[in-house]
Short mmCIF file of C-alpha atoms in Angstrom, two decimals:
data_model
loop_
_atom_site.label_atom_id
_atom_site.label_comp_id
_atom_site.label_asym_id
_atom_site.label_seq_id
_atom_site.Cartn_x
_atom_site.Cartn_y
_atom_site.Cartn_z
CA MET A 27 24.16 -4.85 -29.22
CA PRO A 28 22.42 -5.77 -25.92
CA THR A 29 19.78 -8.49 -25.82
CA PRO A 30 16.17 -7.78 -24.83
CA ALA A 31 16.81 -9.63 -21.55
CA GLU A 32 19.77 -7.35 -20.77
CA LEU A 33 17.67 -4.28 -21.51
CA ALA A 34 14.87 -5.70 -19.36
CA ALA A 35 17.31 -6.05 -16.45
CA ARG A 36 18.32 -2.41 -16.93
CA ALA A 37 14.68 -1.30 -17.07
CA PHE A 38 13.96 -3.33 -13.92
CA GLU A 39 16.75 -1.49 -12.07
CA GLN A 40 15.39 1.89 -13.24
CA LEU A 41 11.76 1.12 -12.43
CA GLN A 42 10.28 3.56 -9.89
CA LEU A 43 7.34 2.13 -7.96
CA PRO A 44 4.86 4.59 -6.47
CA LEU A 45 4.74 4.56 -2.69
CA PRO A 46 1.48 3.93 -0.87
CA VAL A 47 -0.20 7.05 0.51
CA PRO A 48 -1.26 5.89 4.00
CA ARG A 49 -4.87 6.66 4.87
CA HIS A 50 -7.05 5.46 7.73
CA SER A 51 -10.32 6.31 9.41
CA PRO A 52 -11.19 7.07 12.14
CA ASP A 53 -8.59 9.78 11.87
CA VAL A 54 -9.49 12.03 14.78
CA ARG A 55 -7.51 14.96 16.14
CA LEU A 56 -6.58 14.71 19.83
CA PRO A 57 -6.46 17.83 22.05
CA ASP A 58 -2.64 17.82 21.80
CA GLY A 59 -2.82 17.93 17.98
CA ARG A 60 -1.88 14.30 17.28
CA THR A 61 -4.03 12.21 14.97
CA ALA A 62 -5.54 8.99 16.26
CA THR A 63 -7.72 6.03 15.56
CA ILE A 64 -9.89 4.44 18.26
CA VAL A 65 -9.53 1.19 20.20
CA GLY A 66 -12.31 -1.24 19.30
CA GLU A 67 -13.52 0.71 16.26
CA ASN A 68 -13.41 -0.55 12.69
CA THR A 69 -10.42 1.28 11.24
CA TRP A 70 -10.65 1.59 7.48
CA ILE A 71 -7.29 1.22 5.74
CA TRP A 72 -6.56 2.44 2.20
CA THR A 73 -4.08 4.13 -0.09
CA ASP A 74 -4.83 6.77 -2.70
CA ARG A 75 -6.12 5.11 -5.86
CA GLY A 76 -3.74 7.24 -7.93
CA VAL A 77 -0.84 4.97 -6.96
CA TRP A 78 -2.81 1.79 -7.77
CA LYS A 79 -1.89 1.51 -11.43
CA PRO A 80 0.83 -0.24 -13.42
CA ALA A 81 4.30 1.29 -13.41
CA VAL A 82 6.19 0.94 -16.71
CA GLU A 83 9.84 1.42 -17.66
CA ARG A 84 11.05 1.02 -21.25
CA VAL A 85 14.66 0.86 -22.46
CA GLN A 86 15.70 0.80 -26.12
CA ALA A 87 19.03 0.46 -27.91
CA GLY A 88 18.62 0.72 -31.66
CA PRO A 89 16.07 -1.87 -32.79
CA VAL A 90 16.33 -3.80 -29.49
CA TRP A 91 13.92 -2.87 -26.73
CA ALA A 92 12.44 -4.12 -23.48
CA GLU A 93 9.54 -2.91 -21.38
CA VAL A 94 9.06 -3.82 -17.72
CA THR A 95 5.59 -3.53 -16.18
CA ALA A 96 4.88 -3.72 -12.44
CA THR A 97 1.21 -4.31 -11.60
CA PRO A 98 -0.18 -3.88 -8.07
CA THR A 99 -1.61 -7.16 -6.78
CA GLY A 100 -2.34 -6.52 -3.11
CA MET A 101 -1.60 -4.45 -0.06
CA THR A 102 -0.46 -5.45 3.42
CA PHE A 103 -1.15 -3.35 6.50
CA ASN A 104 1.06 -3.80 9.56
CA SER A 105 -0.53 -2.18 12.62
CA GLY A 106 2.73 -1.26 14.30
CA TYR A 107 2.44 -3.64 17.21
CA GLY A 108 1.76 -7.16 16.18
CA GLY A 109 -1.32 -7.30 14.01
CA SER A 110 -1.38 -7.21 10.26
CA MET A 111 -3.75 -7.92 7.41
CA SER A 112 -3.67 -8.41 3.66
CA CYS A 113 -6.01 -6.66 1.24
CA SER A 114 -6.60 -7.65 -2.37
CA GLY A 115 -6.75 -4.04 -3.54
CA PRO A 116 -6.04 -0.46 -2.45
CA GLY A 117 -8.79 -0.45 0.18
CA THR A 118 -11.87 1.72 0.19
CA PRO A 119 -11.91 5.31 1.47
CA TYR A 120 -14.15 5.69 4.50
CA ASP A 121 -17.78 6.21 3.54
CA ARG A 122 -19.96 7.45 6.41
CA SER A 123 -23.11 6.64 4.42
CA LEU A 124 -22.39 2.96 5.16
CA GLY A 125 -22.81 3.67 8.88
CA LEU A 126 -20.71 5.46 11.48
CA HIS A 127 -19.24 2.24 12.91
CA ALA A 128 -19.37 0.10 9.74
CA ALA A 129 -16.50 -2.21 8.86
CA SER A 130 -14.54 -1.55 5.68
CA PRO A 131 -15.83 -3.72 2.85
CA ASP A 132 -12.32 -4.79 1.85
CA CYS A 133 -9.48 -3.53 4.06
CA GLY A 134 -10.02 -2.88 7.74
CA PHE A 135 -8.38 -3.45 11.10
CA VAL A 136 -9.52 -3.28 14.74
CA TYR A 137 -6.98 -2.15 17.32
CA THR A 138 -7.56 -3.99 20.59
CA ARG A 139 -5.37 -1.81 22.82
CA SER A 140 -4.19 1.77 22.98
CA SER A 141 -0.77 2.97 21.95
CA VAL A 142 -0.02 4.27 25.47
CA GLY A 143 3.41 2.95 26.42
CA GLN A 144 4.68 2.94 22.82
CA PRO A 145 7.24 5.60 21.81
CA ASN A 146 5.46 8.98 22.12
CA ASP A 147 2.29 6.99 22.94
CA GLN A 148 1.85 6.36 19.20
CA THR A 149 2.15 3.48 16.78
CA THR A 150 3.94 3.51 13.44
CA ALA A 151 1.92 1.48 10.95
CA GLU A 152 3.11 0.37 7.52
CA TRP A 153 1.26 0.13 4.22
CA ALA A 154 3.01 -2.13 1.67
CA ILE A 155 1.86 -2.62 -1.93
CA GLN A 156 2.89 -5.90 -3.58
CA TRP A 157 3.75 -5.75 -7.29
CA SER A 158 4.03 -8.51 -9.87
CA VAL A 159 6.68 -7.62 -12.44
CA SER A 160 6.94 -8.89 -16.01
CA TRP A 161 8.74 -7.85 -19.14
CA ILE A 162 8.44 -8.06 -22.90
CA GLY A 163 10.97 -7.15 -25.53
CA SER A 164 12.22 -7.68 -29.04
CA ASP A 165 15.43 -7.67 -31.03
CA GLY A 166 13.54 -7.23 -34.29
CA SER A 167 13.31 -10.95 -35.01
CA GLY A 168 10.58 -11.83 -32.51
CA SER A 169 9.11 -11.12 -29.10
CA VAL A 170 10.45 -12.48 -25.82
CA GLY A 171 9.51 -11.91 -22.20
CA GLY A 172 9.47 -13.19 -18.68
CA ASP A 173 8.92 -12.39 -15.04
CA PHE A 174 10.98 -10.71 -12.35
CA PRO A 175 10.67 -11.35 -8.60
CA LEU A 176 7.77 -9.71 -6.79
CA MET A 177 8.46 -6.22 -5.47
CA GLN A 178 7.05 -4.06 -2.66
CA SER A 179 6.74 -0.34 -2.09
CA ARG A 180 6.21 0.77 1.50
CA ALA A 181 5.21 3.85 3.44
CA ARG A 182 4.57 4.47 7.12
CA ALA A 183 2.29 6.67 9.18
CA THR A 184 2.54 7.44 12.88
CA PHE A 185 -0.61 8.05 14.91
CA ALA A 186 -2.08 7.39 18.34
CA VAL A 187 -4.52 4.61 19.13
CA ALA A 188 -6.79 6.19 21.72
CA GLU A 189 -9.34 4.83 24.15
CA VAL A 190 -12.56 6.81 24.35
CA GLN A 191 -15.49 6.67 26.70
CA ALA A 192 -18.83 7.00 24.97
CA LEU A 193 -22.41 5.90 25.17
CA ARG A 194 -23.84 4.35 22.06
CA ALA A 195 -27.55 3.77 21.64
CA ASN A 196 -28.66 1.19 19.11
#
């Protein structure tokens, strides 16, 4: 009969973490059809909240069982050419009611140069969710548990970083 720790290791291997769903704003459409954010603007960064929930995998063999739970603890955004930032949560979807040029309250980035000169004049940014992973289990005589190493799930999005000319009145 396997031990709870052995079943926990099996559950850990089977655990499927949800991938981030990359979102950003501004997310404008260029004349050539590419999407873009804007140099110097507050770019809001977030992932769909539907992926921001614990992922659980349970394995049982007779009376022995183990359950592994991965809990999202933060998200890292890598801009695609040098800059990155860490966010404590999934970020906030853009809300125009806070002001057209408002900074994100919890997960934002400002590109300081365009993506011209990058492959296809675009950047490939990465959203990475960090997960803390723990387990509990029992062989019928008592509960045991522990922690696994931190995990990450990652997804990328490719978009242009465009320069625009505009007049802004305050």
